[in-house]
Short mmCIF file of C-alpha atoms in Angstrom, two decimals:
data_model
loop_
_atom_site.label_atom_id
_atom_site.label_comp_id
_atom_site.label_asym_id
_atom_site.label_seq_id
_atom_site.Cartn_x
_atom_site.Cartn_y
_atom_site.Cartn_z
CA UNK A 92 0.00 0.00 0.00
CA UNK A 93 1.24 3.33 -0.82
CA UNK A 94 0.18 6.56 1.54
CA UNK A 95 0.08 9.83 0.61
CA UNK A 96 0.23 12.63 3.43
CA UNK A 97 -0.96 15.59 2.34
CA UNK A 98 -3.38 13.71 -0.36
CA UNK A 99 -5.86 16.75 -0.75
CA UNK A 100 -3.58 19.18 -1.69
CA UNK A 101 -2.85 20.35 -4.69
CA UNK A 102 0.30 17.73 -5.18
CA UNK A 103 -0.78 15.25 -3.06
CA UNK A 104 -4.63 15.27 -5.19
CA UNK A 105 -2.78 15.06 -8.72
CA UNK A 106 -0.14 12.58 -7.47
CA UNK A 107 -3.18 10.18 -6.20
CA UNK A 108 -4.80 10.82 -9.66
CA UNK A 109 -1.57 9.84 -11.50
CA UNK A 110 -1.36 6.57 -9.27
CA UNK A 111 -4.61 5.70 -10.00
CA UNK A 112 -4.55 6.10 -13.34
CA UNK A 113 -1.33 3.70 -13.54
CA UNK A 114 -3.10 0.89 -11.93
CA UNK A 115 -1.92 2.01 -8.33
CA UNK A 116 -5.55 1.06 -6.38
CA UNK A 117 -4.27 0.43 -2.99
CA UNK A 118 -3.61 3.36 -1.84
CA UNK A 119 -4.34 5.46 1.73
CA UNK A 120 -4.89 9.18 1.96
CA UNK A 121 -4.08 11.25 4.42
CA UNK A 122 -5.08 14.68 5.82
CA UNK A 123 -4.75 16.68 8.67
CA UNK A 124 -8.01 18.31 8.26
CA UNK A 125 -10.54 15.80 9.58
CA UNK A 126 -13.67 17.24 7.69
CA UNK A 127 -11.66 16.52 4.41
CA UNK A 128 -12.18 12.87 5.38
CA UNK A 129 -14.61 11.18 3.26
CA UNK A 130 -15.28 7.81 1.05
CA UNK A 131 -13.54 7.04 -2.62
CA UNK A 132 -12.40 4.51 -3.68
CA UNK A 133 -9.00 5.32 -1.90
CA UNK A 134 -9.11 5.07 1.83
CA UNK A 135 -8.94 7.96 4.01
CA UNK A 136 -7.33 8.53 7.31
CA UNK A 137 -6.18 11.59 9.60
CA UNK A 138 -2.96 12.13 10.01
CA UNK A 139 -1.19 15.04 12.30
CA UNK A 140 2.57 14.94 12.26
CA UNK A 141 3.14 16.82 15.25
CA UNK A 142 1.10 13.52 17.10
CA UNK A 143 3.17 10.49 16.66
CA UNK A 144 0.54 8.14 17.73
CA UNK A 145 -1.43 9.43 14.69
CA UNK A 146 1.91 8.98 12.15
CA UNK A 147 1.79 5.53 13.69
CA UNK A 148 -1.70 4.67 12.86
CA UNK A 149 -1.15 5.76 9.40
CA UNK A 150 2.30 3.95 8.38
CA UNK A 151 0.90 0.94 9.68
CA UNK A 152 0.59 -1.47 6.50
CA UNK A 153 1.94 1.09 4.06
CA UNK A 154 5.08 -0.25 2.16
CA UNK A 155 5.68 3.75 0.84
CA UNK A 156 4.93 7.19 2.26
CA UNK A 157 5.20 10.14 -0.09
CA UNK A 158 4.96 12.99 2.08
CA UNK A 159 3.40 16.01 0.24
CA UNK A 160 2.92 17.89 3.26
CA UNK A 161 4.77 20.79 5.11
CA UNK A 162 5.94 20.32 8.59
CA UNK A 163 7.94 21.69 11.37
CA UNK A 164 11.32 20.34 11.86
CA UNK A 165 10.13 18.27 15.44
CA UNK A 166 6.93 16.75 13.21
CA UNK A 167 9.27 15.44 10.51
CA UNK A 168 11.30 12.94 13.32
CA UNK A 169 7.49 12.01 13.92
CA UNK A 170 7.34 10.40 10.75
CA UNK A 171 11.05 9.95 10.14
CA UNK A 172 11.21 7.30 13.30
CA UNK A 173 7.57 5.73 12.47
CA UNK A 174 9.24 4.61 8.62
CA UNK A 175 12.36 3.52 10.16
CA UNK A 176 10.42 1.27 12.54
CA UNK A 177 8.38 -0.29 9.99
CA UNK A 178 11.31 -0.33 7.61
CA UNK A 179 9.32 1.28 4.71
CA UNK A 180 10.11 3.50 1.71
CA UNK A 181 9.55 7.53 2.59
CA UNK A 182 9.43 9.89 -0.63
CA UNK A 183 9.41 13.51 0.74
CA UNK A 184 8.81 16.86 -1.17
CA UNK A 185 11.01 19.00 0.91
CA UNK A 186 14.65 18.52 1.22
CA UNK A 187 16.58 17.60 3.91
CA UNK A 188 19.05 20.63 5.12
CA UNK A 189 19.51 18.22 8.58
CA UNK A 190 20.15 14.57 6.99
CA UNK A 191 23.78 14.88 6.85
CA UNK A 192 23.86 14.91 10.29
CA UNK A 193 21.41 12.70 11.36
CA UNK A 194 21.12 8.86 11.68
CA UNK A 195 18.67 6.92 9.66
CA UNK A 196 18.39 3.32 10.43
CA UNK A 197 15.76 0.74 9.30
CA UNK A 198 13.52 2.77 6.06
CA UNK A 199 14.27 4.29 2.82
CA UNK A 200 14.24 7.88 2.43
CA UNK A 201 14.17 10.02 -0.64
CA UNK A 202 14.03 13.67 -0.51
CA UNK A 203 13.65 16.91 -2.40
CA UNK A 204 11.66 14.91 -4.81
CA UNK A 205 10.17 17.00 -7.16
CA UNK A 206 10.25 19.86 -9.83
CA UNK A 207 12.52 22.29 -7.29
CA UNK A 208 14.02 20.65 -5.73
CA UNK A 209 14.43 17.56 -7.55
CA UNK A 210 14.52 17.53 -11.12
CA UNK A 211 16.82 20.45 -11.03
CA UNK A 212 19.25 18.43 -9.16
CA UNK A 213 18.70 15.26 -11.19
CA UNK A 214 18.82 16.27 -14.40
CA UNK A 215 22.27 17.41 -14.92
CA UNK A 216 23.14 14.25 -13.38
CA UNK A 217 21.33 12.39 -16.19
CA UNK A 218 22.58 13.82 -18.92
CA UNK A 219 26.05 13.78 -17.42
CA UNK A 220 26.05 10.59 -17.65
CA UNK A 221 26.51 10.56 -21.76
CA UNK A 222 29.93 11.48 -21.31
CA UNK A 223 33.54 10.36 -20.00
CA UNK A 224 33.64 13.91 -18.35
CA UNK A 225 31.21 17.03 -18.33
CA UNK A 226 32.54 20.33 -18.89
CA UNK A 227 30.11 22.61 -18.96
CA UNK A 228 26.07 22.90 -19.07
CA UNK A 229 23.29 25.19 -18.91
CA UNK A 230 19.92 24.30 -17.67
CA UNK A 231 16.60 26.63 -17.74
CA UNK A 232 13.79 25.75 -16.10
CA UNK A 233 10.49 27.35 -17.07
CA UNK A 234 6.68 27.00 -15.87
CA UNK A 235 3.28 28.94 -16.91
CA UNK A 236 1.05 28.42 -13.84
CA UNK A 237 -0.42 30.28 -10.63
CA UNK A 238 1.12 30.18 -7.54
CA UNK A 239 -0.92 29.20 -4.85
CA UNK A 240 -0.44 31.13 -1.42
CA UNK A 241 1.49 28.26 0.33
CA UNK A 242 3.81 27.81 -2.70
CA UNK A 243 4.29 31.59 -2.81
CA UNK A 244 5.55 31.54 0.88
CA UNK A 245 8.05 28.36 0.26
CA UNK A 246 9.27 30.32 -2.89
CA UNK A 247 9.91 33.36 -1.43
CA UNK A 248 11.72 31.72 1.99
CA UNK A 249 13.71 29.93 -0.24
CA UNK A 250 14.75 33.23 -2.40
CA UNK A 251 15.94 34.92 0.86
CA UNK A 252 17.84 31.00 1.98
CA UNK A 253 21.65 31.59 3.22
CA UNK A 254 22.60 29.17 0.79
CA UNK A 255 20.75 30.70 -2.43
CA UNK A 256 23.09 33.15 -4.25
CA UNK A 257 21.14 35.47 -6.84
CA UNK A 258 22.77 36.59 -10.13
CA UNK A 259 25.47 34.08 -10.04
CA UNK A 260 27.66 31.28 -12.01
CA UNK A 261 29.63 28.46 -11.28
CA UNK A 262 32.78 29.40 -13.29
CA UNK A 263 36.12 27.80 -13.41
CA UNK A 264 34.44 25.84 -9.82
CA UNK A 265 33.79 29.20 -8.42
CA UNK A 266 30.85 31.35 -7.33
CA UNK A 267 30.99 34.27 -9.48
CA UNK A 268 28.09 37.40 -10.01
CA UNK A 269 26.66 37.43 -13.08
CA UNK A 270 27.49 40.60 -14.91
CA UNK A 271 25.37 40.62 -18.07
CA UNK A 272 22.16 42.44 -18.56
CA UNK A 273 19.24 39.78 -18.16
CA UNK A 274 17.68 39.69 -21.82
CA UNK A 275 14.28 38.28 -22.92
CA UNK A 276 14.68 34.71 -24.36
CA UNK A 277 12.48 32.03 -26.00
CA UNK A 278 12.24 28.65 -25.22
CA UNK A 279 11.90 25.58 -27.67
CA UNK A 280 9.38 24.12 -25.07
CA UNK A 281 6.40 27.58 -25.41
CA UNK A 282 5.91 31.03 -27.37
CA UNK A 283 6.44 32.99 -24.42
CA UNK A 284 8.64 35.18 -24.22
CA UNK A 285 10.99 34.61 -21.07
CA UNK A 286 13.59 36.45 -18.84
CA UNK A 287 16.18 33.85 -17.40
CA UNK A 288 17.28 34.42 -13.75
CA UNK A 289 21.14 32.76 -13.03
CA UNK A 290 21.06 31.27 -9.44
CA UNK A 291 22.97 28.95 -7.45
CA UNK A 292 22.13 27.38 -4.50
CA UNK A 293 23.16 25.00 -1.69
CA UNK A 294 21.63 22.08 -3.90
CA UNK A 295 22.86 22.78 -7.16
CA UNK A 296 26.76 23.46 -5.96
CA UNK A 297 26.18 19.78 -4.39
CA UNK A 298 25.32 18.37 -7.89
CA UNK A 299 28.00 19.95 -9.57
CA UNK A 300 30.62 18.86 -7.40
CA UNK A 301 29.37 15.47 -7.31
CA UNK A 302 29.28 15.16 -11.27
CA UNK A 303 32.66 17.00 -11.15
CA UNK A 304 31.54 20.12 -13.61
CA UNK A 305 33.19 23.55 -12.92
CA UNK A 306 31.43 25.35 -15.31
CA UNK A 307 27.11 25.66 -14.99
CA UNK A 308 24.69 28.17 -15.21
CA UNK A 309 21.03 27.48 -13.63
CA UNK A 310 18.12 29.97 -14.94
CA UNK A 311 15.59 30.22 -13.47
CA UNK A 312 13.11 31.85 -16.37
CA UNK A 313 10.23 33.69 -15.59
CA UNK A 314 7.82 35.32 -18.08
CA UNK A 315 8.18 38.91 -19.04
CA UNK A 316 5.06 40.08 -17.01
CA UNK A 317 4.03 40.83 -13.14
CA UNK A 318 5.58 38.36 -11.26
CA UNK A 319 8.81 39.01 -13.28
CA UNK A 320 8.89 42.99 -12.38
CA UNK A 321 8.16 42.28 -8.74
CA UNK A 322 11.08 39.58 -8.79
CA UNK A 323 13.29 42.08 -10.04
CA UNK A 324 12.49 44.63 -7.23
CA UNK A 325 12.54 42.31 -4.52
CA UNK A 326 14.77 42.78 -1.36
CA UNK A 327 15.69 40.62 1.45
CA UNK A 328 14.95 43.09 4.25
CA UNK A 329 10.93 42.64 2.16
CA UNK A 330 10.86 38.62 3.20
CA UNK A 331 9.97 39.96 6.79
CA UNK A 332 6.03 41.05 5.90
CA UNK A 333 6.09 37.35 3.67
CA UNK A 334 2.22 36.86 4.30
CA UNK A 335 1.74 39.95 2.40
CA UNK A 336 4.28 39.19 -0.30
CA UNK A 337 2.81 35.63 -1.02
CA UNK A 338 -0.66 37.29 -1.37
CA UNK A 339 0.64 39.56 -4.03
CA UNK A 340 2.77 37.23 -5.64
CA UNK A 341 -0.60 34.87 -5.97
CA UNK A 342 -2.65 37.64 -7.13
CA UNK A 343 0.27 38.71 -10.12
CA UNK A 344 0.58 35.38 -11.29
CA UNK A 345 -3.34 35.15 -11.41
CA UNK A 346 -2.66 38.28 -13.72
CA UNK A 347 -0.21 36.82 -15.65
CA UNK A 348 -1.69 33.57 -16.39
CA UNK A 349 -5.47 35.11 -17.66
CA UNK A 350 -6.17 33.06 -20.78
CA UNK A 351 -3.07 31.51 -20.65
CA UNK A 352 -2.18 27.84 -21.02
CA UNK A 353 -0.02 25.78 -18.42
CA UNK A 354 3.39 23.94 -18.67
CA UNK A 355 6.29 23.06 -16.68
CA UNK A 356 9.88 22.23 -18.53
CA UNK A 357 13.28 22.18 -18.89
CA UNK A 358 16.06 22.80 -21.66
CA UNK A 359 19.34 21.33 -20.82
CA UNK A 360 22.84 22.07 -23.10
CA UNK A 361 25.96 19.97 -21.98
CA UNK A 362 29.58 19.33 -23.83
CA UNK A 363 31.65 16.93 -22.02
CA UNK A 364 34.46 14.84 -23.73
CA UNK A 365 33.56 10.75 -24.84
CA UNK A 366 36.19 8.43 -26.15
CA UNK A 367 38.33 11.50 -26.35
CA UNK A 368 36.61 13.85 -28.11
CA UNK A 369 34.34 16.76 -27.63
CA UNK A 370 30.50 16.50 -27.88
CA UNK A 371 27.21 18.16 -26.85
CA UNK A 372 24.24 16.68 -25.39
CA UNK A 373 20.95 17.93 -25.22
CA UNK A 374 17.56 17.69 -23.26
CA UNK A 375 14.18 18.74 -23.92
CA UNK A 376 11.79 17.58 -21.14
CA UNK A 377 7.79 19.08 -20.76
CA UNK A 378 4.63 18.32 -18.52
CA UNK A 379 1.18 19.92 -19.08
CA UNK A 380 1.15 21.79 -15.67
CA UNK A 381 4.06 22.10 -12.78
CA UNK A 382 1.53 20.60 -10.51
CA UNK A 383 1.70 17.51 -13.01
CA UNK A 384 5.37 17.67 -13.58
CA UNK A 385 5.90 17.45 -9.65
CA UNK A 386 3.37 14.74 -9.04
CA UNK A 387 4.58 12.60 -11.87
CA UNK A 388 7.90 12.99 -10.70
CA UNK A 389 7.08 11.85 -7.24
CA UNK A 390 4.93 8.91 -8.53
CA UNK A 391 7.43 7.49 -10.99
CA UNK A 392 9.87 7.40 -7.49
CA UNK A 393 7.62 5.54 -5.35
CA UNK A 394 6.97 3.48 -8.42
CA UNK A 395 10.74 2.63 -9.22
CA UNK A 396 11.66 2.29 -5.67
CA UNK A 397 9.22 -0.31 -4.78
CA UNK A 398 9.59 -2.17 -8.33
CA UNK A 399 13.65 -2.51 -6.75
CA UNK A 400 13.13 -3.26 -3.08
CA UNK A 401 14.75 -0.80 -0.38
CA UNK A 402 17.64 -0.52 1.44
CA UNK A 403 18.28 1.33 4.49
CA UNK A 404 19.72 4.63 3.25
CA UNK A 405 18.45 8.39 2.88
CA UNK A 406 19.45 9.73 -0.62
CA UNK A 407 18.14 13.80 -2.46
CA UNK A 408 16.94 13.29 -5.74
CA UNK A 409 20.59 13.88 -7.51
CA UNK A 410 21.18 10.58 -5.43
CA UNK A 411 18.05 8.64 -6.34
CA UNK A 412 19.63 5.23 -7.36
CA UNK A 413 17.39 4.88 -10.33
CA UNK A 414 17.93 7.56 -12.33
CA UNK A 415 18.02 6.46 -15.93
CA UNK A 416 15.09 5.07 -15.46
CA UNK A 417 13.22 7.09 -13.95
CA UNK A 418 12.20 9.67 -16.94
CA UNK A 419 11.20 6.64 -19.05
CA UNK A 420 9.28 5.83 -15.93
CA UNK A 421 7.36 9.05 -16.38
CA UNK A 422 6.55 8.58 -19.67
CA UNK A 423 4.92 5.46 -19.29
CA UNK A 424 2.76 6.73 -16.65
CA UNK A 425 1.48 9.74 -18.10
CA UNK A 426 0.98 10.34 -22.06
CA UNK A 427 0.80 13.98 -22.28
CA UNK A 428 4.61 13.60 -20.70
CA UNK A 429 7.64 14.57 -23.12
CA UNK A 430 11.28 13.99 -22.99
CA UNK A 431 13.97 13.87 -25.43
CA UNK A 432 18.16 14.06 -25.00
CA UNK A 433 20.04 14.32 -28.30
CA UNK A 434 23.73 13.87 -28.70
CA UNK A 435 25.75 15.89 -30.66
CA UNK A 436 23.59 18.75 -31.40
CA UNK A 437 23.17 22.12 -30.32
CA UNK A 438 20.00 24.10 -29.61
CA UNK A 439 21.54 27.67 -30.09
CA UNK A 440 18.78 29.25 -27.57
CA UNK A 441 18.67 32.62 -29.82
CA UNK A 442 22.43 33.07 -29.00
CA UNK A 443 21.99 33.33 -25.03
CA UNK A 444 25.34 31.87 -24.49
CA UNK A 445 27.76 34.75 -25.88
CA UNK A 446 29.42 36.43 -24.09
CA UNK A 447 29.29 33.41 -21.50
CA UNK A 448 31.11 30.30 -20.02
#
């Protein structure tokens, strides 16, 4: 049985969908909110993470827990000790700033499954993986959608993170600012026209150290509208009034996205040397909503880690054992899904590289 905290959320409601549709039946949904409980064809159950009894009552006779939930740091041990216990598989949203010094014993754990985190991370380990060594790559992530006001809270505590450095480049394995004027791209994933945001955080230093690349550029891309002017004015000193923020960054995006039709997706350019000689490799990858991309993504995990049987260890997403599987794994469980890495060609993004690593 599979169990899905957080199952009528926005997440959690498309990632029981997805399951469903796959064949998944046996499956137990759980909410904090005891009104929300009801009869379907799933089974529901209440769940509070801050009770452990409650976490208890809920693992019982689940072989995989995909958390979709927030929590406070005390709640997550709730949960955390109730897997190891029963020596289950635990596929979390959020990532894990505390695992690397903490002991896990007994369960599986996978975390900062996702869109971001998660695919972000994964990805360039992917397509790393076509050559002998990876020199350089660029990835853009892009999305059309609305934020919803708990999303817009998480994205703006994340902006203002120690660990998140705005305008910046991994260059020559170094932290550097970005000094070029952000200019208005397009994609070969929409029509939109974007402007691409160079980051690097905690997560995505981790990944590039572990694939052993000293050259990347993240963007995050965010259409030329609303959200994208308010981004641009932001300050950290602002992230103190974040209720108010969120509820503007909701209500911009709602502007934004009038008439407007969804997707979440990536574009990915590597070079890296194979049998001695240069060569690119390229990724196109597109769902029909973020909400979809992130559900899928956490499905096709649970999926793929209880097709292989667990082992006790706690592993990100860049870490996920499975990986070349697990975008073939998407595909199979959801149609509208698209991927596609070519070697050896170049998708020449209107020229946004010049002037760049």
């Amino acid at each position: 049985m599979i169990g899905i905290i957080g199952a009528t959320g926005d997440i959690g409601s498309e990632c029981t969908k997805i399951l469903n549709d796959y064949g998944i039946k046996d499956i137990k949904l759980g909410c904090r909110r005891k009104e929300k409980v009801y009869k379907s064809k799933n089974t529901f159950a209440f769940i509070d993470l801050d009770d452990i009894n409650t976490c208890i009552e809920f693992v019982d006779g689940c072989d995989c827990i995909i958390n979709c939930s927030g929590y406070s740091d005390s709640s997550i041990f709730n949960l955390i000790d109730t897997v190891n216990k029963n020596k289950c598989i635990l596929i979390d949203l959020s990532y894990y700033n505390f695992y690397e010094k903490s002991v896990f014993e007994g369960g599986t754990i996978y975390h900062g499954v996702g869109s971001s985190p998660g695919l972000i991370e994964a990805l360039p380990v992917i397509i790393s993986r076509v050559f002998d060594k990876t020199l350089s790559f660029q990835m853009y992530y892009a999305s059309n959608g609305e934020f919803t006001y708990n999303a817009a809270k998480e994205y703006l505590r994340y902006l203002s993170e120690d660990g998140f450095y705005a305008r910046s480049i991994l260059n020559s394995g170094k932290i550097e600012p970005y000094l070029a004027g952000n200019k208005t791209i397009t994609l070969p994933i929409s029509s939109e026209r974007w402007v691409p945001f160079p980051y690097i955080d905690k997560r995505t230093l981790k990944v590039c150290r572990q694939i052993g690349v000293e050259n990347a550029i993240f963007y995050m891309c965010i259409k030329n509208g609303y959200v994208c002017n308010f981004l641009k004015n932001i300050r950290s000193d602002n992230i103190e009034n974040i209720n108010v923020m969120a509820q503007k960054l909701v209500d911009l995006s709602n502007l934004d996205n009038i008439e407007k039709k969804e997707f979440g997706g990536f574009i990915l350019e590597a070079t890296g040397i194979k049998n001695k000689n240069t060569i690119d490799a390229n990724m196109i990858l597109k769902s029909i909503s973020p909400t979809r991309l992130t559900a899928l993504t956490v499905a096709a995990v649970s999926i793929l880690a209880l097709e292989h049987g667990n082992k006790t260890e706690i592993k990100d997403m860049s870490e996920f054992p499975l990986l070349n599987s697990l975008l073939d794994k998407m595909m199979e469980m959801d149609t509208t899904f698209y991927y596609k890495l070519m070697k050896g060609t170049n998708l020449k993004l209107n020229n946004i590289f010049e002037g760049e690593i």
